[in-house]
Amino acid sequence: MTGNEHGGRLGEEFFTPGSSSFTEFLATHRPELLSTRRVLPDGVRAAPDQVPHGTTVLALSFRDGVLIAGDRRATMGNLIAQRDLEKVHPADDCTAVAFAGTVGLALDMVKLYQVELAHFEKIEGVAMTLDGKARRLAGMIRQNLGQAMQGLAVVPLLVGYDPAGAAGERGRIFSFDIAGGLYEKAGFHAEGSGSPYARGALKKLFRKGLDRREAALTALQALYDAADDDSATGGPDINRQIFPIVSVITEDGFERLPETETAALSREMVEQRRARPEGPNATP
């Protein structure tokens, strides 16, 4: 796409009016660049112990917006493939995406989704609506269905700030299945191998009106519970200084909590667990 094949000049396709979807542009002119459309040969299935997989990510709404977080571990079968994987990424100024599933495909999908939103805004002159962003990501997941059926699934979690929502309810959460099914979740949600344990903790600890600090501690408690029961989920690694990624989206936009803040909250949470290993009780 550099223009080298046209003597250093951009090809005609760059000057022809078309869709506001960058994915559709690639599918038409350079489909080989779309990693989500490469299907393995018939009868071949990816071995789970040969491909890194990301595990637990979660989101919850709070008073000023929405929080999204993820542990840092990637596994290949029973091996730890990476201890400091970043599973939470901004999609644009008011939207973020986290992923569980096949790491290589997920990272490609996140990058393509970021370009997709930027391309739409440049072509149309306005940002895509939050509902439109959710539907667009669902379509990209659907394109990966062939690989998902062969063991290379990607399961994102999308959050965004919707200024049209009622006060205290402007943070929205969307989940997906491997076929591109789209589901909006109320309050909180989690995806990945540790998600049943994380959702159990969130069900116990979540309440409306949490401030940012309370929401971050709730997310860390839920990830800790997931790591406690799911070997593929990594808890805070105090010795290596590796902590979960926690980000928020408010009316001021996307913000990743500084490493110092996440580290301090993680240490506080771990210290609380010394006295109460099973975690805090539900708030009345």
C-alpha atoms as one frame of an Amber mdcrd trajectory, in Angstrom:
protein
   0.000   0.000   0.000   3.035   2.257  -0.213   2.622   3.157  -3.848   5.911
   1.538  -4.923   4.047  -0.638  -7.417   2.911   2.597  -9.132   6.338   4.160
  -9.486   6.209   5.793  -6.072   2.754   7.281  -6.614  -0.478   6.262  -4.919
  -2.732   3.992  -6.945  -6.087   5.016  -8.372  -7.898   3.207  -5.560  -6.784
   5.923  -3.124  -8.586   8.602  -5.149 -11.794   6.704  -5.894 -14.776   7.452
  -3.616 -15.861   4.399  -1.696 -16.853   3.019   1.672 -15.958   4.722   4.941
 -14.800   1.302   6.186 -11.039   0.770   6.038 -11.589  -2.974   6.439 -13.741
  -3.044   3.301 -11.080  -1.009   1.472  -8.437  -3.591   2.361 -10.745  -6.486
   1.485 -11.227  -4.999  -1.983  -7.673  -3.930  -2.810  -5.271  -5.843  -0.531
  -7.162  -8.770   1.077  -3.885 -10.534   1.913  -3.263  -7.891   4.585  -6.358
  -8.963   6.552  -5.090 -11.561   8.997  -8.646 -12.316  10.145  -9.484 -13.826
   6.740  -6.672 -16.353   6.591  -8.148 -19.772   7.294  -6.024 -22.840   7.984
  -6.170 -25.705   5.452  -9.149 -28.052   5.707  -8.866 -30.509   8.574  -6.168
 -28.496  10.361  -6.819 -27.176  13.852  -4.456 -24.983  15.857  -2.873 -26.787
  18.817  -3.687 -24.868  22.043  -0.193 -25.428  23.420   1.455 -23.830  20.360
  -0.365 -20.478  20.221  -0.276 -17.839  23.003  -3.679 -17.048  24.476  -4.685
 -14.081  26.595  -7.013 -14.776  29.466  -9.054 -12.592  31.813 -10.366  -9.092
  31.072 -13.246  -7.252  32.725 -15.153  -3.985  32.804 -17.469  -2.171  35.189
 -19.286   1.114  35.162 -18.689   3.683  37.883 -19.911   7.142  38.827 -17.902
   9.066  36.225 -17.775   6.566  33.371 -16.494   3.068  32.765 -13.410   1.103
  33.816 -11.725  -1.699  31.858  -8.929  -3.930  33.161  -7.009  -7.075  32.408
  -4.402  -9.350  33.877  -1.018  -9.622  32.117  -0.564 -13.372  31.540  -0.582
 -15.249  28.229  -0.406 -19.034  28.184   0.370 -21.816  25.734  -1.244 -24.933
  27.137   0.176 -25.341  30.642   3.105 -22.969  29.960   3.280 -19.246  30.697
   4.068 -17.653  27.324   4.255 -14.043  28.542   3.953 -12.358  31.921   3.492
  -8.733  30.839   1.040  -8.849  27.931  -1.057  -5.716  27.407  -4.680  -6.732
  26.795  -6.313  -3.307  27.252  -5.993  -0.691  24.490  -7.639   2.618  23.579
  -9.677   2.424  20.388 -10.114   6.204  20.238 -10.501   9.038  22.750 -13.742
   7.720  24.249 -13.631   3.980  23.532 -11.395   1.123  24.697 -11.101  -2.549
  23.847  -9.632  -5.491  25.747  -9.291  -9.038  24.520  -9.132 -12.674  25.491
  -8.143 -15.380  23.055  -5.441 -15.832  20.405  -2.902 -13.093  21.078  -1.483
 -12.555  17.577  -4.883 -12.266  15.904  -6.236 -10.154  18.757  -3.440  -7.596
  18.505  -3.933  -7.374  14.728  -7.680  -6.934  15.236  -7.155  -4.161  17.784
  -4.807  -2.254  15.444  -7.195  -2.655  12.530 -10.117  -1.507  14.676  -8.205
   1.621  15.739  -7.553   2.466  12.082 -11.168   1.635  11.200 -12.517   4.250
  13.624  -9.977   6.889  12.583 -10.650   6.231   8.867 -14.414   6.569   9.340
 -14.013   9.919  11.098 -11.718  11.260   8.370 -14.051  10.168   5.557 -17.361
  11.136   7.184 -16.138  14.188   9.112 -17.794  12.983  12.348 -16.989  10.298
  14.882 -18.900   7.031  14.731 -21.589   6.584  17.378 -20.861   4.179  20.208
 -23.522   1.766  18.936 -21.943   1.984  15.495 -18.507   1.211  16.938 -19.909
  -1.872  18.655 -21.551  -3.096  15.443 -18.381  -2.449  13.449 -16.292  -4.523
  15.868 -18.915  -7.290  15.726 -18.513  -7.376  11.953 -14.734  -7.691  12.247
 -15.118 -10.604  14.684 -17.522 -12.285  12.260 -14.827 -12.151   9.579 -12.626
 -14.246  11.873 -15.221 -17.005  12.268 -13.361 -19.457  10.028 -10.209 -19.249
  12.146 -12.239 -19.253  15.366 -13.758 -22.605  14.383 -10.190 -23.897  13.930
  -9.144 -22.902  17.445  -7.965 -19.316  16.824 -10.758 -17.354  18.482 -10.640
 -13.721  19.605 -13.165 -12.494  22.181 -13.007  -8.717  22.722 -14.632  -6.595
  25.391 -15.599  -3.060  24.316 -16.366  -0.096  26.570 -17.166   3.509  25.831
 -18.390   6.773  27.293 -21.788   7.862  25.991 -22.503  11.542  26.776 -26.148
  10.988  25.827 -26.656   8.620  28.752 -28.166   9.551  32.096 -25.856  10.944
  34.775 -23.948   8.109  36.421 -24.842   5.715  33.589 -22.719   7.024  30.720
 -20.262   4.158  30.775 -21.401   1.329  28.480 -20.081  -2.225  28.121 -20.390
  -4.547  25.107 -19.455  -8.222  24.851 -19.274 -10.483  21.800 -19.281 -14.155
  20.918 -16.937 -15.745  18.377 -19.589 -15.464  15.632 -19.879 -11.694  16.081
 -22.957 -11.731  18.285 -23.256  -8.402  20.128 -24.546  -8.042  23.689 -24.696
  -4.944  25.868 -24.037  -5.646  29.554 -25.374  -3.721  32.518 -22.978  -2.761
  35.298 -20.123  -5.184  34.737 -18.839  -8.087  32.675 -15.755 -10.300  32.243
 -14.325 -12.472  29.465 -11.645 -15.155  29.269 -10.797 -18.338  31.111 -10.957
 -16.683  34.526 -14.182 -14.821  33.791 -16.546 -17.053  35.841 -14.542 -16.269
  38.981 -14.129 -12.591  38.081 -17.864 -12.232  37.426 -18.597 -13.897  40.746
 -16.437 -11.337  42.536 -17.967  -8.451  40.590 -21.471  -9.682  41.380 -20.536
  -9.549  45.045 -18.652  -6.229  45.086 -20.227  -4.086  42.372 -22.667  -1.335
  43.273 -23.831   1.792  41.501 -22.073   5.041  42.284 -18.547   3.695  42.855
 -15.859   6.360  42.583 -12.737   5.746  40.509 -10.635   4.403  43.356 -13.384
   2.061  44.556 -13.969   0.822  40.998 -10.243   0.150  40.504 -10.023  -1.811
  43.755 -13.137  -3.785  42.784 -11.542  -4.689  39.445  -8.290  -5.733  41.144
 -10.188  -7.867  43.658 -12.041  -9.592  40.807  -8.810 -10.276  38.891  -7.240
 -11.622  42.082 -10.138 -14.055  42.530  -9.794 -15.120  38.889  -6.062 -15.785
  39.358  -6.773 -17.647  42.584  -8.908 -20.258  40.776  -7.723 -20.129  37.150
  -4.103 -21.056  36.441  -4.148 -19.173  33.120  -4.834 -15.846  34.859  -1.953
 -13.961  36.428  -2.278 -12.064  39.685  -0.210  -9.008  40.661   3.494  -9.928
  40.532   4.957  -7.839  43.355   8.508  -9.148  42.906   8.667  -8.442  39.159
   6.634  -5.224  39.482   4.041  -6.484  36.980   0.517  -5.349  37.778  -2.842
  -5.526  35.972  -3.644  -2.805  33.462  -6.512  -0.609  34.602  -7.938   2.147
  32.385 -10.947   4.441  32.648 -13.019   6.441  30.197 -14.848   9.537  31.405
 -16.007  12.788  29.816 -12.305  13.722  29.748 -11.526  10.720  27.521  -9.407
   7.609  27.867  -6.881   7.383  30.706  -4.681   4.501  31.698  -4.073   4.564
  35.437  -0.402   5.320  36.127   1.745   2.324  37.029   2.441   3.876  40.451
  -1.291   4.096  41.219  -2.026   0.559  40.040   0.950  -0.772  42.007  -0.153
   1.010  45.205  -3.739  -0.245  44.876  -2.508  -3.780  44.143  -0.308  -3.792
  47.237  -3.190  -2.463  49.333  -5.452  -5.208  47.992  -2.861  -7.950  48.597
  -2.372  -6.707  52.156  -6.138  -6.868  52.723  -6.064 -10.469  51.522  -3.607
 -11.394  54.266  -6.345 -10.800  56.813  -9.187 -12.039  54.599  -7.878 -14.530
  51.993 -11.307 -15.042  50.430 -11.722 -11.348  49.739 -14.058  -8.666  51.093
 -17.695  -9.264  51.861 -20.421  -7.784  49.721 -21.332  -4.202  50.549 -24.829
  -3.997  52.083
